[in-house]
Amino acid sequence: MSVKVITVGEDILGANEEKARANKNRLDGYGVLTVNIMSSPGAGKTSLIISTINRLKEKLSMAVIEGDVASSVDADKINAMGIPVIQINTAGGCHLDANMVESALNGLTLDKADLLFIENVGNLICPNAFLLGEDKRVMISSMPEGDDKPYKYPAMFADSDVVLLNKIDLQPHLDYNMDNFLKKVTGLNPDVIIFPVSCKTGEGMDAWVDWLESAVKDKKKR
Amino acid sequence: MSVKVITVGEDILGANEEKARANKNRLDGYGVLTVNIMSSPGAGKTSLIISTINRLKEKLSMAVIEGDVASSVDADKINAMGIPVIQINTAGGCHLDANMVESALNGLTLDKADLLFIENVGNLICPNAFLLGEDKRVMISSMPEGDDKPYKYPAMFADSDVVLLNKIDLQPHLDYNMDNFLKKVTGLNPDVIIFPVSCKTGEGMDAWVDWLESAVKDKKKR
């Protein structure tokens, strides 16, 4: 089925990988830790970024690239916090690519930044195939989506450095089998780090923020 | 940005539309009402199909085409109910297309069927661009995803006949502005029918099922 699409996709992926390497070199030059944040629509990418910024703003200099099909709803929220932000509208595109990120980098001053968040388009499939130049890939799986998501969308779970299981405050109201979820995710990706969190209540956020701070320090050392 | 992708996409969309028309003619020949169900991952497509089947199984003959990137988790559930079902695995593809549906139709006996559900891949972006041969497009927006989804993913809200706002049982535990959601959705799509439902508690399901039965009757008359 749809061999044509896959062939074209391979061409695009090759060109994208080259551009992603260039972005990575540039970001390494700034010494900024770059985190690609991916999830389904509404899993909490912007909420996570905002909660994390609030916890780290006295310690680190941060910036954000916001990716969306349409609107600047998320960028407006980040901008209101006084954090440098660039919005990318993909105009129907279902993922960011390295070219789009290059354009955004041209509009940001990053030589004093410690941490750059790239919020990808809300989609559990395509963003995974497109490297952007990031150091870390972080995906959010939202508890109301159900514990079967790693069965249905295995690639993103397999390729992420961190899985944040968000909205755990809703667990009492859901039929969610945490063991099923953890077993499947670690089966796909034995090295993954999983943080159960609630951006709403703050539960679990300290562990995630500690990990992120360590990763920023590691990047500076290199 | 990514003009290449868009150009290729247009070629694919033209070919897809032709195939979708052929599927539509074939399905019209059977007199089966065909419903394309689209949503984010985990918004409740399979739960909706199962709840609806349970309410209509004494009255109507139904069948299901299940689309997923991987796994047959959903098809197994439908099969266990004794309903004819075909699973399509897109192997990384982020939407169904008319070719895939044609292949599935070759494996189903539909001459006595009243209602065919096509469960699309969980994605709020690409499925919208690919007609499959359906009579009705139904999208599910899950309340925990937030009331801002129509701002960020306008195309699918604009092109759906019905929007099911699912998981309303969780509303007391969410910061959800229903007025915002309804205003934006009807702004994008003045003719849309919106059913707030909970597949879990059954709330609101009668209105949806009544609408669906009427649509089946209308199709038979034609």
Short mmCIF file of C-alpha atoms in Angstrom, two decimals:
data_model
loop_
_atom_site.label_atom_id
_atom_site.label_comp_id
_atom_site.label_asym_id
_atom_site.label_seq_id
_atom_site.Cartn_x
_atom_site.Cartn_y
_atom_site.Cartn_z
CA MET A 1 0.00 0.00 0.00
CA SER A 2 1.11 3.54 -0.94
CA VAL A 3 4.66 2.62 -1.99
CA LYS A 4 4.81 5.94 -3.84
CA VAL A 5 4.45 7.90 -0.61
CA ILE A 6 7.14 5.89 1.13
CA THR A 7 9.65 6.43 -1.72
CA VAL A 8 9.09 10.18 -1.73
CA GLY A 9 9.30 10.12 2.05
CA GLU A 10 12.77 8.57 1.90
CA ASP A 11 14.07 11.37 -0.32
CA ILE A 12 12.65 13.96 2.03
CA LEU A 13 14.03 12.18 5.08
CA GLY A 14 17.55 12.11 3.63
CA ALA A 15 17.54 15.84 2.90
CA ASN A 16 16.00 16.49 6.31
CA GLU A 17 18.68 14.53 8.13
CA GLU A 18 21.42 16.60 6.51
CA LYS A 19 19.73 19.85 7.52
CA ALA A 20 19.12 18.50 11.04
CA ARG A 21 22.85 17.82 11.40
CA ALA A 22 23.56 21.44 10.41
CA ASN A 23 21.04 22.68 13.00
CA LYS A 24 22.63 20.41 15.61
CA ASN A 25 26.11 21.79 14.89
CA ARG A 26 24.82 25.33 15.17
CA LEU A 27 23.02 24.59 18.47
CA ASP A 28 26.11 22.78 19.81
CA GLY A 29 28.05 25.97 19.04
CA TYR A 30 25.70 27.91 21.32
CA GLY A 31 25.97 25.18 23.98
CA VAL A 32 22.17 25.18 24.27
CA LEU A 33 20.38 21.95 25.20
CA THR A 34 17.65 21.43 22.62
CA VAL A 35 14.60 19.35 23.47
CA ASN A 36 12.07 18.22 20.85
CA ILE A 37 8.70 17.77 22.58
CA MET A 38 6.19 15.53 20.82
CA SER A 39 2.72 14.21 21.67
CA SER A 40 -0.88 13.80 20.56
CA PRO A 41 -2.99 16.95 20.33
CA GLY A 42 -3.90 18.15 23.80
CA ALA A 43 -1.56 15.89 25.78
CA GLY A 44 -0.03 18.93 27.47
CA LYS A 45 3.07 20.04 25.53
CA THR A 46 2.52 23.75 26.14
CA SER A 47 1.46 23.20 29.75
CA LEU A 48 4.62 21.18 30.32
CA ILE A 49 6.82 23.87 28.78
CA ILE A 50 5.13 26.59 30.85
CA SER A 51 5.36 24.63 34.12
CA THR A 52 9.01 23.81 33.41
CA ILE A 53 9.89 27.42 32.57
CA ASN A 54 8.23 28.57 35.80
CA ARG A 55 10.42 26.15 37.76
CA LEU A 56 13.68 27.05 36.00
CA LYS A 57 13.39 30.71 35.08
CA GLU A 58 15.60 31.97 37.93
CA LYS A 59 18.34 29.49 37.06
CA LEU A 60 18.41 29.14 33.28
CA SER A 61 18.03 31.22 30.15
CA MET A 62 15.42 29.60 27.92
CA ALA A 63 13.77 29.99 24.51
CA VAL A 64 10.94 28.22 22.69
CA ILE A 65 10.06 27.31 19.10
CA GLU A 66 6.32 26.62 18.80
CA GLY A 67 5.01 24.40 15.99
CA ASP A 68 1.33 24.31 15.07
CA VAL A 69 -0.79 23.66 12.00
CA ALA A 70 -2.50 27.01 12.64
CA SER A 71 -2.82 29.76 15.29
CA SER A 72 -0.33 31.37 17.66
CA VAL A 73 -2.29 30.47 20.80
CA ASP A 74 0.69 28.70 22.39
CA ALA A 75 3.36 31.22 21.38
CA ASP A 76 1.23 34.03 22.83
CA LYS A 77 1.21 32.24 26.20
CA ILE A 78 5.01 31.81 26.20
CA ASN A 79 5.56 35.37 25.01
CA ALA A 80 3.44 36.66 27.89
CA MET A 81 6.01 35.04 30.24
CA GLY A 82 8.81 37.14 28.74
CA ILE A 83 10.50 34.12 27.14
CA PRO A 84 11.82 34.48 23.55
CA VAL A 85 9.54 32.47 21.27
CA ILE A 86 9.07 31.91 17.55
CA GLN A 87 5.88 30.41 16.13
CA ILE A 88 6.04 28.12 13.11
CA ASN A 89 2.72 27.52 11.34
CA THR A 90 2.98 24.46 9.13
CA ALA A 91 -0.17 25.36 7.12
CA GLY A 92 -1.47 21.81 7.12
CA GLY A 93 1.86 20.05 7.59
CA CYS A 94 1.62 17.36 10.26
CA HIS A 95 5.14 17.71 11.71
CA LEU A 96 8.06 20.12 11.99
CA ASP A 97 11.11 19.54 9.83
CA ALA A 98 14.72 20.69 10.02
CA ASN A 99 14.18 23.44 7.42
CA MET A 100 11.41 25.01 9.46
CA VAL A 101 13.58 24.88 12.57
CA GLU A 102 16.48 26.48 10.68
CA SER A 103 14.19 29.41 9.76
CA ALA A 104 13.11 29.74 13.37
CA LEU A 105 16.74 29.65 14.60
CA ASN A 106 17.47 32.61 12.33
CA GLY A 107 14.96 34.60 14.36
CA LEU A 108 16.24 33.70 17.84
CA THR A 109 19.32 34.94 19.74
CA LEU A 110 20.66 31.83 21.41
CA ASP A 111 24.30 32.56 22.25
CA LYS A 112 23.42 33.05 25.94
CA ALA A 113 20.62 30.46 26.09
CA ASP A 114 20.88 27.27 28.16
CA LEU A 115 17.76 25.47 27.06
CA LEU A 116 15.65 25.51 23.89
CA PHE A 117 12.27 23.79 23.73
CA ILE A 118 10.89 22.87 20.33
CA GLU A 119 7.18 22.10 20.63
CA ASN A 120 6.31 19.89 17.69
CA VAL A 121 2.90 19.62 15.98
CA GLY A 122 0.42 17.48 17.94
CA ASN A 123 0.74 14.10 16.23
CA LEU A 124 1.96 10.70 17.47
CA ILE A 125 3.16 9.50 14.06
CA CYS A 126 5.07 11.73 11.63
CA PRO A 127 7.10 14.03 13.92
CA ASN A 128 9.10 10.99 14.99
CA ALA A 129 10.56 10.51 11.49
CA PHE A 130 11.96 14.06 11.22
CA LEU A 131 15.09 14.94 13.16
CA LEU A 132 15.28 18.68 13.86
CA GLY A 133 18.75 19.02 15.38
CA GLU A 134 17.68 18.23 18.93
CA ASP A 135 19.75 16.69 21.76
CA LYS A 136 16.82 15.01 23.44
CA ARG A 137 13.48 13.70 22.30
CA VAL A 138 10.76 13.93 24.89
CA MET A 139 7.28 12.60 24.29
CA ILE A 140 4.20 13.17 26.39
CA SER A 141 1.59 10.46 26.71
CA SER A 142 -1.55 11.73 28.35
CA MET A 143 -3.30 9.34 30.73
CA PRO A 144 -6.82 9.94 29.31
CA GLU A 145 -5.55 8.68 25.93
CA GLY A 146 -5.41 5.20 27.42
CA ASP A 147 -2.71 2.67 28.30
CA ASP A 148 -2.78 1.06 24.85
CA LYS A 149 -1.06 3.91 23.00
CA PRO A 150 2.40 2.25 22.87
CA TYR A 151 0.80 -0.72 21.06
CA LYS A 152 -0.71 1.52 18.42
CA TYR A 153 2.01 4.15 17.96
CA PRO A 154 5.17 2.20 18.81
CA ALA A 155 7.76 4.22 16.87
CA MET A 156 7.63 7.40 18.92
CA PHE A 157 7.76 5.47 22.20
CA ALA A 158 10.73 3.48 20.85
CA ASP A 159 12.72 6.56 19.78
CA SER A 160 12.18 8.93 22.72
CA ASP A 161 14.74 9.57 25.47
CA VAL A 162 12.02 10.49 27.94
CA VAL A 163 8.32 9.64 28.18
CA LEU A 164 6.29 11.96 30.39
CA LEU A 165 3.03 10.33 31.44
CA ASN A 166 0.92 13.44 32.00
CA LYS A 167 -2.46 14.15 33.65
CA ILE A 168 -1.96 11.54 36.37
CA ASP A 169 -4.30 13.66 38.52
CA LEU A 170 -7.13 12.15 36.42
CA GLN A 171 -6.17 8.54 37.21
CA PRO A 172 -8.93 8.01 39.83
CA HIS A 173 -11.50 8.78 37.11
CA LEU A 174 -10.03 6.57 34.38
CA ASP A 175 -9.70 2.85 33.65
CA TYR A 176 -5.95 2.97 33.18
CA ASN A 177 -3.61 0.03 33.62
CA MET A 178 -0.28 1.62 34.52
CA ASP A 179 1.54 -1.74 34.56
CA ASN A 180 0.43 -2.47 30.99
CA PHE A 181 1.68 0.90 29.88
CA LEU A 182 5.07 0.71 31.63
CA LYS A 183 5.69 -2.86 30.49
CA LYS A 184 4.97 -2.08 26.86
CA VAL A 185 6.98 1.17 26.81
CA THR A 186 10.07 -0.39 28.40
CA GLY A 187 9.68 -3.38 26.08
CA LEU A 188 9.87 -1.04 23.08
CA ASN A 189 12.60 1.09 24.61
CA PRO A 190 14.63 -0.41 27.49
CA ASP A 191 16.67 2.81 27.99
CA VAL A 192 13.71 5.18 28.23
CA ILE A 193 13.20 7.32 31.32
CA ILE A 194 9.54 7.59 32.34
CA PHE A 195 8.25 10.41 34.53
CA PRO A 196 4.60 10.24 35.64
CA VAL A 197 3.56 13.89 36.08
CA SER A 198 0.65 16.26 36.40
CA CYS A 199 1.32 19.70 34.96
CA LYS A 200 -1.89 20.78 36.69
CA THR A 201 -1.06 19.75 40.27
CA GLY A 202 2.73 19.75 39.92
CA GLU A 203 3.00 16.11 41.03
CA GLY A 204 6.13 14.46 39.66
CA MET A 205 7.45 17.67 38.09
CA ASP A 206 10.50 17.92 40.38
CA ALA A 207 12.00 14.68 39.08
CA TRP A 208 11.56 15.78 35.45
CA VAL A 209 13.02 19.25 36.11
CA ASP A 210 16.00 17.73 37.97
CA TRP A 211 16.69 15.46 35.01
CA LEU A 212 16.47 18.41 32.62
CA GLU A 213 18.86 20.53 34.71
CA SER A 214 21.39 17.69 34.73
CA ALA A 215 21.09 17.38 30.96
CA VAL A 216 21.73 21.15 30.59
CA LYS A 217 24.86 20.83 32.77
CA ASP A 218 26.08 17.83 30.77
CA LYS A 219 25.70 19.79 27.55
CA LYS A 220 27.69 22.75 28.91
CA LYS A 221 30.55 20.41 29.89
CA ARG A 222 30.90 19.11 26.34
CA MET B 1 8.47 25.72 3.50
CA SER B 2 8.44 22.15 2.13
CA VAL B 3 6.90 23.02 -1.24
CA LYS B 4 8.06 19.64 -2.49
CA VAL B 5 5.83 17.83 -0.03
CA ILE B 6 2.81 19.90 -0.96
CA THR B 7 3.27 19.32 -4.68
CA VAL B 8 3.56 15.58 -4.24
CA GLY B 9 0.57 15.73 -1.93
CA GLU B 10 -1.57 17.32 -4.63
CA ASP B 11 -0.80 14.51 -7.08
CA ILE B 12 -1.67 11.94 -4.45
CA LEU B 13 -4.86 13.78 -3.48
CA GLY B 14 -6.10 13.86 -7.10
CA ALA B 15 -5.58 10.12 -7.53
CA ASN B 16 -7.12 9.51 -4.12
CA GLU B 17 -10.24 11.47 -4.94
CA GLU B 18 -10.84 9.39 -8.06
CA LYS B 19 -10.49 6.16 -6.10
CA ALA B 20 -12.72 7.53 -3.32
CA ARG B 21 -15.46 8.20 -5.88
CA ALA B 22 -15.20 4.59 -7.06
CA ASN B 23 -15.48 3.37 -3.46
CA LYS B 24 -18.48 5.65 -2.93
CA ASN B 25 -20.25 4.26 -6.01
CA ARG B 26 -19.61 0.72 -4.84
CA LEU B 27 -20.90 1.47 -1.33
CA ASP B 28 -23.95 3.28 -2.75
CA GLY B 29 -24.64 0.11 -4.71
CA TYR B 30 -24.81 -1.84 -1.44
CA GLY B 31 -26.95 0.90 0.13
CA VAL B 32 -24.68 0.91 3.17
CA LEU B 33 -24.20 4.15 5.11
CA THR B 34 -20.46 4.66 5.46
CA VAL B 35 -19.06 6.74 8.29
CA ASN B 36 -15.42 7.86 8.45
CA ILE B 37 -14.49 8.33 12.11
CA MET B 38 -11.50 10.56 12.83
CA SER B 39 -9.85 11.89 15.99
CA SER B 40 -6.62 12.31 17.96
CA PRO B 41 -5.07 9.16 19.42
CA GLY B 42 -7.08 7.98 22.39
CA ALA B 43 -10.11 10.24 21.93
CA GLY B 44 -12.39 7.20 21.91
CA LYS B 45 -12.98 6.09 18.31
CA THR B 46 -13.10 2.39 19.14
CA SER B 47 -15.11 2.96 22.31
CA LEU B 48 -17.62 4.98 20.32
CA ILE B 49 -17.92 2.27 17.66
CA ILE B 50 -18.37 -0.44 20.30
CA SER B 51 -20.98 1.55 22.27
CA THR B 52 -22.84 2.35 19.08
CA ILE B 53 -22.80 -1.26 17.88
CA ASN B 54 -24.14 -2.38 21.26
CA ARG B 55 -27.06 0.03 20.90
CA LEU B 56 -27.90 -0.88 17.29
CA LYS B 57 -27.01 -4.55 16.93
CA GLU B 58 -30.61 -5.81 17.15
CA LYS B 59 -31.75 -3.34 14.51
CA LEU B 60 -28.98 -3.00 11.96
CA SER B 61 -26.37 -5.09 10.18
CA MET B 62 -22.97 -3.48 10.66
CA ALA B 63 -19.32 -3.88 9.65
CA VAL B 64 -16.08 -2.13 10.55
CA ILE B 65 -12.81 -1.23 8.84
CA GLU B 66 -10.11 -0.52 11.44
CA GLY B 67 -7.12 1.67 10.57
CA ASP B 68 -4.00 1.75 12.72
CA VAL B 69 -0.30 2.38 12.29
CA ALA B 70 0.34 -0.95 14.00
CA SER B 71 -1.44 -3.69 16.00
CA SER B 72 -4.87 -5.29 15.71
CA VAL B 73 -5.94 -4.36 19.26
CA ASP B 74 -9.09 -2.59 18.08
CA ALA B 75 -10.10 -5.10 15.41
CA ASP B 76 -9.79 -7.90 17.97
CA LYS B 77 -12.31 -6.12 20.21
CA ILE B 78 -14.81 -5.68 17.36
CA ASN B 79 -14.30 -9.25 16.17
CA ALA B 80 -15.07 -10.52 19.67
CA MET B 81 -18.52 -8.91 19.30
CA GLY B 82 -19.25 -11.01 16.21
CA ILE B 83 -19.15 -8.00 13.87
CA PRO B 84 -17.34 -8.39 10.51
CA VAL B 85 -14.10 -6.38 10.69
CA ILE B 86 -11.00 -5.84 8.58
CA GLN B 87 -7.82 -4.35 10.03
CA ILE B 88 -5.64 -2.06 7.91
CA ASN B 89 -2.12 -1.48 9.23
CA THR B 90 -0.62 1.58 7.56
CA ALA B 91 2.95 0.66 8.60
CA GLY B 92 3.83 4.23 9.56
CA GLY B 93 1.28 6.00 7.36
CA CYS B 94 -0.57 8.68 9.30
CA HIS B 95 -3.97 8.33 7.60
CA LEU B 96 -6.13 5.93 5.62
CA ASP B 97 -6.52 6.49 1.89
CA ALA B 98 -9.06 5.33 -0.66
CA ASN B 99 -6.76 2.57 -1.98
CA MET B 100 -6.47 1.02 1.45
CA VAL B 101 -10.23 1.17 1.88
CA GLU B 102 -10.74 -0.46 -1.53
CA SER B 103 -8.54 -3.37 -0.42
CA ALA B 104 -10.54 -3.69 2.77
CA LEU B 105 -13.85 -3.60 0.87
CA ASN B 106 -12.65 -6.57 -1.17
CA GLY B 107 -12.51 -8.54 2.06
CA LEU B 108 -15.97 -7.64 3.41
CA THR B 109 -19.42 -8.86 2.35
CA LEU B 110 -21.56 -5.75 2.45
CA ASP B 111 -24.60 -6.49 0.25
CA LYS B 112 -26.78 -6.93 3.35
CA ALA B 113 -25.04 -4.36 5.55
CA ASP B 114 -26.76 -1.16 6.71
CA LEU B 115 -23.86 0.65 8.32
CA LEU B 116 -20.09 0.59 7.80
CA PHE B 117 -17.73 2.32 10.23
CA ILE B 118 -14.26 3.22 9.01
CA GLU B 119 -12.03 3.99 11.99
CA ASN B 120 -9.25 6.20 10.70
CA VAL B 121 -5.72 6.45 12.12
CA GLY B 122 -5.53 8.61 15.26
CA ASN B 123 -4.45 11.98 13.89
CA LEU B 124 -6.18 15.39 13.77
CA ILE B 125 -4.42 16.56 10.62
CA CYS B 126 -3.85 14.32 7.58
CA PRO B 127 -6.93 12.02 7.58
CA ASN B 128 -9.05 15.06 6.77
CA ALA B 129 -7.37 15.53 3.36
CA PHE B 130 -8.11 11.98 2.14
CA LEU B 131 -11.65 11.10 1.10
CA LEU B 132 -12.31 7.37 1.43
CA GLY B 133 -15.74 7.02 -0.18
CA GLU B 134 -17.70 7.84 2.97
CA ASP B 135 -21.18 9.38 3.28
CA LYS B 136 -20.50 11.09 6.59
CA ARG B 137 -17.44 12.40 8.33
CA VAL B 138 -17.58 12.18 12.09
CA MET B 139 -14.81 13.51 14.29
CA ILE B 140 -14.36 12.96 17.99
CA SER B 141 -12.85 15.67 20.16
CA SER B 142 -12.03 14.40 23.61
CA MET B 143 -12.65 16.82 26.47
CA PRO B 144 -9.27 16.21 28.19
CA GLU B 145 -7.56 17.45 24.99
CA GLY B 146 -8.78 20.96 25.85
CA ASP B 147 -11.20 23.49 24.41
CA ASP B 148 -8.56 25.07 22.15
CA LYS B 149 -8.32 22.22 19.66
CA PRO B 150 -10.51 23.87 16.96
CA TYR B 151 -8.08 26.82 16.96
CA LYS B 152 -5.11 24.57 16.37
CA TYR B 153 -6.58 21.95 14.03
CA PRO B 154 -9.29 23.89 12.20
CA ALA B 155 -9.55 21.86 8.98
CA MET B 156 -11.01 18.70 10.45
CA PHE B 157 -13.55 20.64 12.52
CA ALA B 158 -14.50 22.62 9.39
CA ASP B 159 -15.01 19.52 7.21
CA SER B 160 -16.88 17.17 9.57
CA ASP B 161 -20.63 16.54 9.46
CA VAL B 162 -20.69 15.63 13.13
CA VAL B 163 -18.42 16.48 16.07
CA LEU B 164 -18.73 14.19 19.06
CA LEU B 165 -17.37 15.83 22.20
CA ASN B 166 -16.40 12.72 24.16
CA LYS B 167 -15.41 12.01 27.80
CA ILE B 168 -17.78 14.64 29.19
CA ASP B 169 -17.85 12.54 32.39
CA LEU B 170 -14.41 14.05 33.11
CA GLN B 171 -15.61 17.66 32.91
CA PRO B 172 -15.76 18.21 36.71
CA HIS B 173 -12.02 17.42 36.86
CA LEU B 174 -10.94 19.62 33.92
CA ASP B 175 -10.60 23.33 33.18
CA TYR B 176 -12.72 23.23 30.06
CA ASN B 177 -14.59 26.16 28.59
CA MET B 178 -17.47 24.57 26.68
CA ASP B 179 -18.71 27.92 25.32
CA ASN B 180 -15.29 28.64 23.80
CA PHE B 181 -15.29 25.24 22.13
CA LEU B 182 -18.84 25.44 20.75
CA LYS B 183 -18.39 29.01 19.52
CA LYS B 184 -15.18 28.22 17.66
CA VAL B 185 -16.49 24.97 16.14
CA THR B 186 -19.73 26.53 14.87
CA GLY B 187 -17.70 29.50 13.61
CA LEU B 188 -15.59 27.14 11.50
CA ASN B 189 -18.55 25.01 10.47
CA PRO B 190 -22.04 26.52 10.86
CA ASP B 191 -23.77 23.31 9.66
CA VAL B 192 -22.01 20.94 12.04
CA ILE B 193 -23.99 18.81 14.47
CA ILE B 194 -22.34 18.56 17.89
CA PHE B 195 -23.14 15.75 20.32
CA PRO B 196 -21.56 15.93 23.79
CA VAL B 197 -21.21 12.29 24.88
CA SER B 198 -19.55 9.92 27.29
CA CYS B 199 -18.92 6.47 25.85
CA LYS B 200 -18.10 5.41 29.41
CA THR B 201 -21.33 6.46 31.16
CA GLY B 202 -23.57 6.45 28.07
CA GLU B 203 -24.57 10.10 28.58
CA GLY B 204 -25.60 11.75 25.32
CA MET B 205 -25.30 8.52 23.31
CA ASP B 206 -29.04 8.27 22.53
CA ALA B 207 -29.05 11.52 20.54
CA TRP B 208 -26.04 10.38 18.48
CA VAL B 209 -27.50 6.93 17.83
CA ASP B 210 -30.87 8.44 16.82
CA TRP B 211 -29.10 10.70 14.34
CA LEU B 212 -27.16 7.74 12.93
CA GLU B 213 -30.32 5.61 12.52
CA SER B 214 -32.00 8.47 10.62
CA ALA B 215 -28.98 8.75 8.35
CA VAL B 216 -29.12 4.99 7.65
CA LYS B 217 -32.81 5.31 6.75
CA ASP B 218 -32.12 8.29 4.49
CA LYS B 219 -29.45 6.31 2.67
CA LYS B 220 -31.80 3.35 2.09
CA LYS B 221 -34.41 5.68 0.55
CA ARG B 222 -31.99 6.95 -2.08
#
